[in-house]
C-alpha cells in the first residue's frame, strides 16, 4: 500500500509515517512546513519508501497529483494549537476548511479511502463525565477564534461524512483528544511539551487560569495504532470515533507531576487567560473521552500511563 499523509512532517503525521513504513508500506508526506518540521522526518531521508513533497493542501493541482499516486489518504494537515488559532484565525480557517475540502474532493475524484482527523474541540464546553461521539456540542460565539476552530473542524467532519453518504467515498473521521509524545513542540501552546521544556530549564511553569481545568492525555503511539486500524476497518466508514487518554488530570497537578518527574526546581506561576491568550478567552473546563466505540471496533486501549508520557517527553527534549 502507498499512503498519502497530509501534514506528514508534523508531530502526529510523522509518527503515522513511521508506523506504516515499519510494516512495509510506502508513504508520501505532503507538508508546507508551516508547523511541521523537517527534523521530524530527517530519519527517513534515505528511506526509499518515504517521499517528502513540500507544498500546501490549499494547492489543488498539487493535491490532485499526490492523491492520484496513492492508495489511501491520511489527512492530518491542519492549523492546530490554540495559540496559532488565536493568533492567525483567518489563515487557520482557510487551511482547515478549504484545505480539507480540497483533499476530500480529490480523494473522491480518484476513489481513495480517506481518514480525516478532527478534534475534541468539537464538544466545546460540554463537561460531561465521558464525551461520546453523538454528544451535543456546547459552543460560544463563532466570533471567538477558539470556537471558530471548532466550527471549521465540524465542517470537515460534515464533508467527510457527506461524501460517504452521498457519493460512497470511504471516509473515517477521528476526534483526537490531547495527543502527546516525542516531536511535539510547545510553540503552538501544547501544554505538556511546554511544561517539560520550562521544567528542564528550571523556569516558571506557566499554568493558565486557576489550573483546575482537566484533560486526558494520550500517547501518540497509542493514537497512531488506533488511527491506522480505524482507517482500514470497513465498518468504520462514514463514522466518527474518539481517540483519547483515560487518566484525567488537572493542569495544576500536571505541572507538579512534570516538576517531580524531571527533578526540576521550577515553581508554578498562574497566568490569567486574558494575558495568556486574549481578552475574553474561554477554556474548556474538562475534556474526558469515551473511547468505547473505537475499543469495540478495533480494540483501541491506550497503553502508556501519564507518567510514561511525561517521561518520554522529558527524554525526547533532553535528546
Ligand atoms: N495550558 C497551560 N499552560 C500552558 C499551555 C497550556 O496552563 O503553558 C493549559 C491550557 O489553558 C489548557 C490546557 O493547558 O487548559 C491544555 O492546553 P493545550 O493547548 O495543550 O490543549 P487544549 O486542550 O487546550 O487544546
Coordinates of C-alpha atoms and ligand atoms in Angstrom, one line a residue:
X1 CA 0.0 0.0 0.0
X2 CA 1.1 3.5 -0.6
X3 CA -0.4 6.2 1.7
X4 CA -0.5 9.9 1.4
X5 CA -0.1 11.6 4.8
X6 CA -1.0 15.3 4.6
X7 CA 0.8 17.0 7.4
X8 CA 3.4 14.2 7.2
X9 CA 6.2 16.3 8.7
X10 CA 4.0 17.2 11.6
X11 CA 4.0 15.7 15.1
X12 CA 1.3 13.1 14.6
X13 CA 1.8 12.7 10.8
X14 CA 5.4 11.7 11.2
X15 CA 4.5 9.0 13.7
X16 CA 1.9 7.7 11.3
X17 CA 4.6 7.5 8.6
X18 CA 6.9 5.6 10.9
X19 CA 4.1 3.1 11.7
X20 CA 3.2 2.5 8.1
X21 CA 6.8 2.2 6.9
X22 CA 7.6 -0.3 9.7
X23 CA 5.1 -2.7 8.3
X24 CA 6.3 -2.3 4.8
X25 CA 4.0 0.4 3.3
X26 CA 5.2 3.3 1.2
X27 CA 4.4 6.9 2.2
X28 CA 4.1 10.2 0.5
X29 CA 4.4 13.1 3.0
X30 CA 2.8 16.3 2.0
X31 CA 3.6 19.3 4.2
X32 CA 4.1 23.0 3.8
X33 CA 6.3 23.1 6.9
X34 CA 4.2 25.8 8.5
X35 CA 4.1 23.9 11.8
X36 CA 5.6 20.7 10.6
X37 CA 9.4 20.3 10.7
X38 CA 11.9 18.6 8.6
X39 CA 13.7 17.4 11.7
X40 CA 10.6 15.2 12.4
X41 CA 11.3 13.2 9.3
X42 CA 15.0 13.5 8.8
X43 CA 15.5 9.9 9.9
X44 CA 13.5 8.9 6.8
X45 CA 15.9 10.8 4.4
X46 CA 17.5 7.7 2.9
X47 CA 14.3 5.5 3.1
X48 CA 13.3 4.5 -0.4
X49 CA 9.7 4.0 0.7
X50 CA 9.3 7.6 2.0
X51 CA 8.9 10.6 -0.2
X52 CA 8.6 14.2 1.0
X53 CA 6.6 16.7 -1.0
X54 CA 6.8 20.3 0.0
X55 CA 3.5 22.1 -0.5
X56 CA 0.2 23.1 0.8
X57 CA -3.2 21.3 0.9
X58 CA -4.5 24.6 -0.5
X59 CA -2.7 23.9 -3.8
X60 CA -5.4 21.9 -5.6
X61 CA -3.2 20.8 -8.5
X62 CA -0.6 19.5 -6.2
X63 CA -3.2 17.7 -4.0
X64 CA -4.7 16.2 -7.2
X65 CA -1.3 14.9 -8.3
X66 CA -0.3 13.3 -4.9
X67 CA -3.7 11.8 -4.3
X68 CA -3.7 10.2 -7.7
X69 CA -0.5 8.4 -6.9
X70 CA -1.5 6.6 -3.6
X71 CA -4.0 4.0 -2.4
X72 CA -5.1 5.7 0.8
X73 CA -5.1 9.1 2.4
X74 CA -4.5 10.1 6.0
X75 CA -5.5 13.8 6.2
X76 CA -3.7 15.3 9.2
X77 CA -2.6 18.7 7.8
X78 CA -4.4 21.4 9.7
X79 CA -3.8 24.6 11.6
X80 CA -3.5 23.3 15.2
X81 CA -2.8 24.6 18.6
X82 CA -4.9 27.1 20.5
X83 CA -2.1 29.7 20.2
X84 CA -2.0 29.5 16.5
X85 CA -5.7 29.6 16.1
X86 CA -6.0 32.7 18.3
X87 CA -3.0 34.5 16.5
X88 CA -4.0 33.6 12.9
X89 CA -7.7 32.9 12.8
X90 CA -8.3 33.7 9.1
X91 CA -5.4 31.6 7.9
X92 CA -6.4 28.8 10.2
X93 CA -9.9 28.8 8.9
X94 CA -8.8 28.7 5.3
X95 CA -6.4 25.8 5.9
X96 CA -9.0 23.8 7.9
X97 CA -12.0 24.3 5.7
X98 CA -10.7 24.9 2.2
X99 CA -7.8 22.5 2.6
X100 CA -9.9 19.7 3.8
X101 CA -12.5 20.4 1.1
X102 CA -9.7 20.1 -1.5
X103 CA -8.3 16.8 -0.1
X104 CA -11.7 15.1 0.2
X105 CA -12.7 16.3 -3.3
X106 CA -9.5 14.9 -4.8
X107 CA -9.9 11.7 -2.8
X108 CA -13.4 11.3 -4.3
X109 CA -12.1 12.1 -7.8
X110 CA -9.7 9.1 -7.6
X111 CA -11.8 7.0 -5.2
X112 CA -9.2 6.9 -2.4
X113 CA -10.2 5.8 1.1
X114 CA -9.6 8.8 3.4
X115 CA -9.2 9.2 7.2
X116 CA -10.0 12.8 8.3
X117 CA -8.6 13.8 11.7
X118 CA -10.9 16.0 13.8
X119 CA -10.6 17.2 17.4
X120 CA -12.2 17.0 20.8
X121 CA -12.7 20.8 20.4
X122 CA -15.9 19.7 18.6
X123 CA -17.5 19.2 22.0
X124 CA -16.7 22.7 23.1
X125 CA -17.8 23.4 26.7
X126 CA -19.5 20.1 27.3
X127 CA -18.0 18.9 30.6
X128 CA -19.7 15.5 30.6
X129 CA -18.1 12.6 32.5
X130 CA -17.2 11.0 29.3
X131 CA -17.9 12.5 25.9
X132 CA -19.2 10.1 23.4
X133 CA -19.4 10.7 19.7
X134 CA -23.1 11.6 19.5
X135 CA -23.0 14.0 22.4
X136 CA -24.1 17.6 22.0
X137 CA -21.7 20.4 21.2
X138 CA -21.7 23.4 23.5
X139 CA -20.0 26.4 21.9
X140 CA -19.5 30.0 22.5
X141 CA -19.8 32.7 19.8
X142 CA -18.3 31.8 16.4
X143 CA -16.6 35.2 16.5
X144 CA -14.3 33.9 19.3
X145 CA -11.4 32.2 17.4
X146 CA -11.4 29.1 19.6
X147 CA -15.0 28.3 18.7
X148 CA -14.4 29.2 15.0
X149 CA -11.8 26.4 15.1
X150 CA -14.4 24.0 16.4
X151 CA -16.8 25.1 13.7
X152 CA -14.2 24.6 11.0
X153 CA -13.4 21.1 12.2
X154 CA -17.1 20.4 12.4
X155 CA -17.4 21.4 8.7
X156 CA -14.6 19.0 7.9
X157 CA -16.5 16.2 9.6
X158 CA -19.7 17.0 7.7
X159 CA -17.7 17.0 4.4
X160 CA -16.2 13.6 5.1
X161 CA -19.5 12.2 6.3
X162 CA -21.5 13.6 3.4
X163 CA -19.0 12.3 0.8
X164 CA -19.5 8.9 2.3
X165 CA -23.3 9.2 2.5
X166 CA -24.0 10.7 -0.9
X167 CA -21.1 9.6 -3.0
X168 CA -19.9 6.4 -1.3
X169 CA -16.3 7.7 -0.7
X170 CA -14.8 5.6 2.1
X171 CA -14.1 8.1 4.8
X172 CA -13.4 7.7 8.5
X173 CA -13.5 10.6 11.0
X174 CA -11.4 10.6 14.2
X175 CA -11.6 13.1 17.0
X176 CA -8.2 13.3 18.8
X177 CA -8.0 14.3 22.5
X178 CA -4.8 15.9 23.6
X179 CA -2.3 13.7 21.9
X180 CA 1.2 13.9 23.3
X181 CA 4.7 12.5 22.7
X182 CA 8.1 13.0 21.2
X183 CA 8.4 15.6 18.4
X184 CA 5.5 17.7 19.7
X185 CA 6.6 21.3 20.3
X186 CA 5.3 23.7 22.8
X187 CA 5.5 26.5 20.3
X188 CA 1.8 26.4 19.4
X189 CA 0.6 26.1 23.0
X190 CA 0.6 22.4 23.7
X191 CA 0.8 22.1 27.5
X192 CA 2.9 19.0 28.1
X193 CA 5.9 19.9 25.9
X194 CA 5.7 23.5 27.3
X195 CA 5.8 22.4 30.9
X196 CA 8.6 19.9 30.2
X197 CA 10.7 22.5 28.5
X198 CA 10.1 25.0 31.3
X199 CA 10.9 22.4 33.9
X200 CA 14.1 21.3 32.2
X201 CA 15.3 24.9 32.2
X202 CA 14.1 25.4 35.8
X203 CA 11.9 28.2 34.6
X204 CA 8.4 29.0 36.0
X205 CA 5.8 26.6 34.9
X206 CA 3.0 28.7 33.3
X207 CA -0.4 27.4 34.4
X208 CA -3.2 29.3 32.7
X209 CA -6.3 30.2 34.7
X210 CA -6.6 28.5 38.1
X211 CA -5.3 25.2 36.9
X212 CA -8.4 23.3 37.9
X213 CA -9.3 22.6 34.2
X214 CA -8.7 18.9 33.4
X215 CA -7.5 16.9 30.3
X216 CA -6.8 13.3 29.4
X217 CA -3.5 13.0 27.6
X218 CA -2.9 10.1 25.2
X219 CA 0.4 8.8 23.9
X220 CA 1.0 9.4 20.2
X221 CA 2.0 5.7 19.7
X222 CA -1.4 4.6 21.0
X223 CA -3.2 7.1 18.9
X224 CA -1.4 6.1 15.7
X225 CA -2.2 2.4 16.3
X226 CA -5.9 3.4 16.6
X227 CA -5.8 5.7 13.5
X228 CA -4.3 3.0 11.2
X229 CA -6.7 0.3 12.5
X230 CA -9.7 2.6 12.0
X231 CA -8.6 3.7 8.6
X232 CA -8.6 0.1 7.4
X233 CA -11.8 -1.2 9.0
X234 CA -14.7 -1.3 6.6
X235 CA -17.2 -0.9 9.5
X236 CA -15.6 2.5 10.3
X237 CA -16.5 4.1 7.0
X238 CA -19.0 7.0 7.4
X239 CA -18.5 7.0 11.2
X240 CA -16.7 9.2 13.8
X241 CA -14.5 7.9 16.6
X242 CA -13.0 9.4 19.7
X243 CA -9.3 8.5 20.4
X244 CA -8.1 9.8 23.8
X245 CA -6.4 9.0 27.1
X246 CA -8.0 7.5 30.1
X247 CA -6.3 9.3 33.0
X248 CA -8.0 12.7 33.9
X249 CA -5.6 15.2 35.4
X250 CA -5.9 18.9 36.3
X251 CA -3.4 21.2 34.7
X252 CA -2.1 22.2 38.2
X253 CA -1.4 18.5 39.0
X254 CA 0.2 18.0 35.7
X255 CA 2.6 20.9 36.5
X256 CA 3.5 19.2 39.8
X257 CA 4.0 15.8 38.1
X258 CA 6.3 17.3 35.4
X259 CA 8.3 19.1 38.2
X260 CA 8.6 15.8 40.2
X261 CA 9.5 13.5 37.3
X262 CA 12.1 15.9 35.8
X263 CA 13.7 16.7 39.2
X264 CA 13.2 20.4 38.4
X265 CA 13.4 23.3 40.9
X266 CA 10.7 25.2 38.9
X267 CA 7.8 26.8 40.6
X268 CA 4.3 27.2 39.3
X269 CA 3.1 30.6 38.1
X270 CA -0.6 31.2 37.5
X271 CA -1.3 33.4 34.5
X272 CA -4.9 34.7 33.8
X273 CA -6.4 33.6 30.5
X274 CA -6.7 37.0 29.0
X275 CA -3.0 37.6 29.5
X276 CA -2.1 34.1 28.2
X277 CA -4.3 34.2 25.2
X278 CA -6.6 37.1 24.5
X279 CA -9.4 39.2 26.2
X280 CA -12.5 37.1 26.7
X281 CA -10.7 33.8 26.1
X282 CA -12.8 30.8 27.2
X283 CA -11.1 27.5 28.1
X284 CA -12.6 24.0 28.3
X285 CA -13.0 23.2 32.0
X286 CA -13.0 19.5 31.4
X287 CA -12.5 17.1 28.5
X288 CA -12.9 13.3 29.0
X289 CA -13.3 11.0 26.1
X290 CA -15.5 7.9 25.9
X291 CA -13.4 5.5 23.7
X292 CA -16.0 2.7 23.7
X293 CA -16.7 2.9 20.0
X294 CA -13.1 2.6 18.9
X295 CA -12.4 0.0 21.6
X296 CA -15.3 -2.2 20.3
X297 CA -14.4 -1.9 16.7
X298 CA -10.6 -2.1 16.7
X299 CA -9.6 -2.8 20.3
X300 CA -8.3 0.7 21.0
X301 CA -6.9 0.8 24.5
X302 CA -4.2 3.3 25.5
X303 CA -1.1 1.5 27.0
X304 CA 1.0 4.5 28.1
X305 CA 0.2 6.0 31.5
X306 CA 0.5 9.7 32.1
X307 CA 3.9 9.2 33.9
X308 CA 5.1 7.2 30.9
X309 CA 4.1 10.0 28.6
X310 CA 5.8 12.7 30.7
X311 CA 9.0 10.5 31.0
X312 CA 9.1 10.0 27.2
X313 CA 8.6 13.7 26.5
X314 CA 11.4 14.5 29.0
X315 CA 13.7 12.0 27.3
X316 CA 12.8 13.4 23.9
X317 CA 13.5 17.0 24.9
X318 CA 16.8 16.1 26.7
X319 CA 17.9 14.4 23.4
Ligands
LIG1 N1 -2.1 25.5 29.4 C1 -1.4 26.0 30.5 N2 -0.2 26.5 30.3 C2 0.5 26.5 29.1 C3 -0.2 25.9 28.0 C4 -1.5 25.4 28.2 O1 -1.9 26.0 31.6 O2 1.6 26.9 29.0 C5 -3.4 24.9 29.6 C6 -4.5 25.4 28.6 O3 -5.0 26.6 29.0 C7 -5.5 24.3 28.7 C8 -4.6 23.0 28.9 O4 -3.4 23.5 29.4 O5 -6.4 24.4 29.8 C9 -4.3 22.2 27.7 O6 -3.8 23.1 26.7 P1 -3.4 22.6 25.3 O7 -3.2 23.9 24.4 O8 -2.3 21.7 25.4 O9 -4.6 21.8 24.7 P2 -6.2 22.1 24.6 O10 -6.8 21.1 25.4 O11 -6.4 23.5 25.2 O12 -6.5 22.0 23.2

